[in-house]
Amino acid sequence: MEHFIDAAPGIRLWAEDHGAPDAPPLLLIMGALAPGLGWPDELVALLAAQHRVIRYDHRDTGRSTWAYDEQPYPLTALADDALAVLDGLGVTRAHVVGMSLGGMLTQLLIADHPDRLLSATLIGTGALSDTPYVHPDGTRTPSQELPGPDPQVMELWSQPWTDQGPEAELDRRTEHWRALAGDRLPFDADYFRALERKIIAHTGHHTPGDAHARADTSGMLRTEQLARTEVPTLVVSAPAEPVYPLPHAHHLTQTIRGARLAEIPGMAHALPPEIHKALATEILDHTAHH
C-alpha cells in the first residue's frame, strides 16, 4: 500500500508497505541518491513473509519532494525522515535495515533513538566512530585511514552528468551497477537495467539527483553512543564490497557494542538476485531473535 507522509514543512515522503499489517515492522533505508525501489521487489517479498516491510523514498529521490536548492539540509535530517516515516505509519518500534548511507542513518537511529528500534542490520557502510580498527595481530589503523572506494567507482562518480536521453541514462546506470556489483558473481545487465527502468518510471523523470552529495556531513560521529548501545545489531560483510571494502564491516563490529558479523558469499555493493535468499535468511534470523 502506498502512503505519502509529511516529514517536515514542505517535505513529503513517498512510502509503501508489504506484508501483514500486524506483523513486526521492518524499515528499509536505502543509500544516497537512491529511492526505496532500490530495494528489489524479490528481496522485499522474502522479508515480507515475516514482517510488515516498509520502504520509502528519501527526500530528493523518487516520488518524495525534490527541493534541496530551496530547502538545503544536513545528512542527519535524513535520519529524522526515517522516524517521520515510522510515525506516519503508526509504528512505535521497528527492525531497521540500512544500506550504504542508509547504514549510517541506521547508526544515527541506534545512537539517538534506540527506543524506536527492535534491531538493526547494517549493509555496505562505514562506522560513525573515530575508534581505530584493531587488526587480528593487534596492530591499529586509524578509522580515517581505512580503505576508500575502488578507483573504478570513484572514476564513475567523478564524471559530470549530461542529459543524453532516457536510454543513455539507463546505459550509464547499468554500468554503475556493474562497478558496484563486484567480480565474484556474474553480472546480469538486463536485471539492473530493468530495475532502473522501473525507478525512472516511478520517479517520473530520468534526471539523477545530487542533493545528498551536496548535503552537510557534519555532526555524524556517534562513537560513545555506539560503544554502549543495547540495540541488537547485525553487520553484513560483503567480500567483494567496492565502496566500503574490508575491513569496514569488521570495524563496525568492533565499534558497535554486541554487533554480530555475517558474511554473504559473493556480495558486493549491490543486491542481485543471487544473494537475495542468503541475505533475507540472515536478516530474518536476526529479527526473529530480537
XYZ file of C-alpha atoms in Angstrom:
290
model
C 0.000 0.000 0.000
C 1.290 3.464 -0.908
C 1.497 6.353 1.537
C 2.584 9.994 1.474
C 3.972 11.311 4.740
C 4.655 14.918 5.722
C 8.128 14.746 7.265
C 8.889 18.458 7.634
C 7.436 21.755 6.393
C 7.358 21.498 2.606
C 8.750 17.918 2.605
C 6.533 14.965 1.715
C 7.879 11.422 1.537
C 6.585 8.510 -0.527
C 6.420 5.167 1.263
C 4.836 1.778 0.824
C 4.420 -1.310 2.962
C 4.179 -5.010 2.160
C 3.169 -7.972 4.271
C 0.670 -8.468 7.058
C -0.253 -5.161 8.754
C 0.075 -6.764 12.188
C 3.456 -8.396 11.516
C 6.557 -6.945 13.212
C 7.533 -3.809 11.253
C 10.800 -3.763 9.308
C 12.003 -0.457 7.837
C 14.358 -0.477 4.845
C 16.605 2.593 4.427
C 18.333 2.912 1.060
C 21.638 4.588 0.221
C 22.490 8.066 -1.014
C 20.582 9.357 -4.051
C 18.616 6.098 -4.210
C 14.841 5.718 -3.830
C 13.038 2.978 -1.969
C 12.696 0.869 -5.109
C 16.438 0.312 -4.865
C 15.348 -2.492 -2.515
C 14.384 -5.170 -5.084
C 10.827 -6.463 -5.051
C 12.072 -10.044 -4.756
C 14.019 -9.282 -1.569
C 11.114 -7.311 -0.127
C 8.813 -10.286 -0.750
C 11.150 -12.644 1.116
C 11.263 -10.306 4.106
C 7.507 -9.699 3.970
C 6.896 -13.370 4.699
C 7.574 -12.495 8.354
C 7.352 -8.705 8.530
C 5.403 -5.637 7.606
C 8.140 -4.330 5.311
C 8.316 -0.569 4.775
C 10.423 1.088 2.092
C 10.398 4.764 1.242
C 11.970 7.432 -0.949
C 14.447 9.763 0.692
C 13.732 13.428 0.026
C 15.230 14.389 -3.354
C 14.665 10.878 -4.726
C 11.756 9.064 -6.331
C 8.304 10.473 -5.615
C 9.330 12.340 -2.485
C 9.828 16.108 -2.502
C 12.799 17.403 -4.508
C 13.631 20.781 -3.001
C 17.253 20.817 -1.850
C 18.116 24.086 -3.606
C 15.221 25.829 -1.863
C 15.493 23.913 1.432
C 19.055 22.646 1.990
C 19.558 20.233 4.872
C 22.305 18.210 6.583
C 22.536 14.462 6.059
C 21.397 13.987 9.654
C 17.956 15.265 8.572
C 17.522 12.065 6.574
C 17.557 10.097 9.833
C 14.745 12.337 11.093
C 12.876 11.478 7.893
C 13.138 7.773 8.727
C 11.492 8.449 12.079
C 8.834 10.519 10.326
C 8.012 7.510 8.142
C 7.569 5.331 11.214
C 5.439 7.989 12.890
C 3.359 8.495 9.757
C 2.587 4.783 9.583
C 1.849 4.473 13.279
C 4.913 2.368 14.070
C 6.336 2.746 17.577
C 9.304 0.379 17.185
C 10.748 -1.388 14.161
C 13.548 -3.561 12.945
C 15.673 -1.314 10.705
C 17.874 -2.381 7.784
C 20.135 0.246 6.220
C 22.410 0.031 3.185
C 25.331 2.377 2.425
C 24.238 5.872 3.542
C 21.168 4.085 4.872
C 23.503 2.135 7.147
C 24.871 5.400 8.502
C 21.358 6.732 9.072
C 20.556 3.499 10.890
C 23.568 4.101 13.143
C 22.199 7.566 13.937
C 18.940 5.908 14.963
C 20.822 3.340 17.075
C 22.647 6.164 18.833
C 19.945 8.805 19.155
C 16.670 6.856 19.204
C 17.355 3.344 20.499
C 13.842 3.189 21.930
C 12.453 3.148 18.372
C 14.488 0.109 17.220
C 13.839 -3.576 17.808
C 17.052 -4.435 15.974
C 19.407 -3.024 13.345
C 21.090 -4.509 10.277
C 23.912 -2.645 8.515
C 24.932 -3.352 4.915
C 27.744 -1.822 2.849
C 28.560 1.042 5.174
C 31.184 2.538 7.455
C 31.203 3.150 11.191
C 30.206 6.550 12.599
C 33.078 6.211 15.026
C 36.612 7.537 15.265
C 37.936 4.489 17.078
C 40.790 2.741 15.263
C 40.410 -0.626 13.588
C 42.249 -3.334 15.503
C 43.757 -5.952 13.194
C 43.856 -9.629 14.195
C 47.547 -9.228 15.042
C 46.777 -6.333 17.402
C 48.029 -3.513 15.193
C 45.759 -0.497 14.769
C 44.666 1.570 11.782
C 43.046 4.978 12.361
C 39.461 4.974 11.124
C 40.180 7.755 8.623
C 42.896 5.592 7.036
C 40.669 2.607 6.291
C 40.470 1.853 2.545
C 38.192 4.012 0.418
C 36.097 3.195 -2.664
C 37.534 1.297 -5.600
C 39.170 3.624 -8.178
C 36.738 2.456 -10.884
C 33.807 3.538 -8.723
C 35.467 6.850 -7.931
C 36.053 7.473 -11.639
C 32.363 6.910 -12.389
C 31.336 9.233 -9.563
C 33.659 11.974 -10.806
C 32.193 12.135 -14.300
C 29.868 15.119 -14.876
C 26.321 14.205 -15.821
C 24.887 15.326 -19.144
C 21.363 14.632 -20.334
C 21.579 12.390 -23.379
C 18.103 10.937 -23.036
C 16.486 8.095 -21.062
C 18.164 5.188 -22.859
C 21.628 6.688 -22.473
C 20.854 7.281 -18.807
C 19.866 3.623 -18.456
C 23.199 2.676 -20.047
C 25.042 4.864 -17.531
C 23.180 3.499 -14.536
C 23.678 -0.097 -15.663
C 27.437 0.424 -15.936
C 27.395 2.000 -12.497
C 25.762 -1.148 -11.140
C 28.372 -3.239 -12.937
C 31.086 -1.449 -10.944
C 29.163 -1.757 -7.668
C 28.359 -5.458 -8.200
C 31.977 -6.581 -7.915
C 33.598 -9.510 -9.682
C 32.576 -12.530 -7.604
C 29.167 -13.127 -9.221
C 28.046 -12.956 -12.881
C 26.654 -9.520 -13.710
C 23.133 -9.507 -15.167
C 22.934 -6.209 -17.059
C 19.323 -6.849 -18.106
C 18.252 -7.249 -14.464
C 19.761 -3.951 -13.344
C 18.584 -2.132 -16.457
C 15.032 -3.295 -15.742
C 15.401 -2.178 -12.112
C 16.495 1.294 -13.190
C 13.776 1.499 -15.834
C 11.238 0.848 -13.057
C 12.887 3.501 -10.860
C 12.748 6.075 -13.668
C 9.073 5.310 -14.281
C 8.396 5.580 -10.546
C 10.256 8.894 -10.290
C 8.675 10.374 -13.402
C 11.934 11.550 -14.978
C 15.448 10.269 -15.660
C 17.463 13.152 -14.175
C 19.604 11.874 -11.289
C 19.675 13.822 -8.051
C 22.816 15.100 -6.361
C 21.377 16.608 -3.168
C 22.817 14.009 -0.798
C 26.280 14.531 -2.268
C 25.982 18.270 -1.520
C 24.405 17.998 1.927
C 26.344 18.959 5.059
C 28.052 15.882 6.514
C 28.981 17.364 9.888
C 27.635 16.048 13.166
C 27.584 12.382 12.148
C 30.009 10.806 14.624
C 28.413 8.735 17.395
C 31.442 6.953 18.865
C 30.386 6.826 22.505
C 26.719 6.054 21.858
C 27.529 3.142 19.537
C 30.027 1.732 22.034
C 27.380 1.453 24.748
C 24.239 0.673 22.742
C 21.919 -2.189 23.613
C 20.281 -2.327 20.164
C 20.928 -5.815 18.718
C 22.961 -5.159 15.572
C 23.837 -7.383 12.629
C 26.653 -6.306 10.302
C 26.590 -7.841 6.829
C 30.047 -8.473 5.418
C 30.326 -8.410 1.618
C 33.632 -9.909 0.434
C 33.510 -8.122 -2.956
C 32.448 -4.737 -1.499
C 33.964 -1.892 -3.618
C 32.644 1.151 -1.701
C 33.322 0.138 1.918
C 35.825 -2.682 1.386
C 37.089 -4.883 4.155
C 37.874 -4.228 6.943
C 34.963 -1.733 7.289
C 32.474 -4.446 8.269
C 34.870 -5.771 10.908
C 35.456 -2.222 12.159
C 31.696 -1.836 12.606
C 31.520 -4.950 14.767
C 34.327 -3.562 16.932
C 32.730 -0.153 17.426
C 29.081 -1.161 17.959
C 28.540 -2.922 21.246
C 27.465 -6.528 20.794
C 27.363 -6.371 16.978
C 27.430 -9.691 15.121
C 29.025 -10.271 11.700
C 27.528 -12.364 8.900
C 29.198 -12.811 5.512
C 27.164 -13.169 2.315
C 29.333 -15.035 -0.229
C 29.921 -13.130 -3.462
C 28.145 -9.987 -2.271
C 29.385 -6.514 -3.213
C 27.615 -3.117 -3.067
C 24.543 -4.283 -4.966
C 21.534 -6.531 -4.415
C 21.430 -9.020 -7.321
C 19.017 -11.977 -7.250
C 21.827 -14.426 -6.422
C 22.148 -13.053 -2.885
C 18.507 -12.364 -2.026
C 17.831 -15.674 -0.286
C 21.048 -15.672 1.744
C 20.639 -12.026 2.745
C 16.985 -12.447 3.676
C 17.828 -15.546 5.720
C 20.431 -13.641 7.761
C 18.117 -10.669 8.319
C 15.151 -12.837 9.279
C 17.251 -14.938 11.635
C 18.451 -11.746 13.305
C 14.993 -10.207 13.658
C 13.479 -13.484 14.889
C 15.845 -13.476 17.846
C 15.027 -9.889 18.814
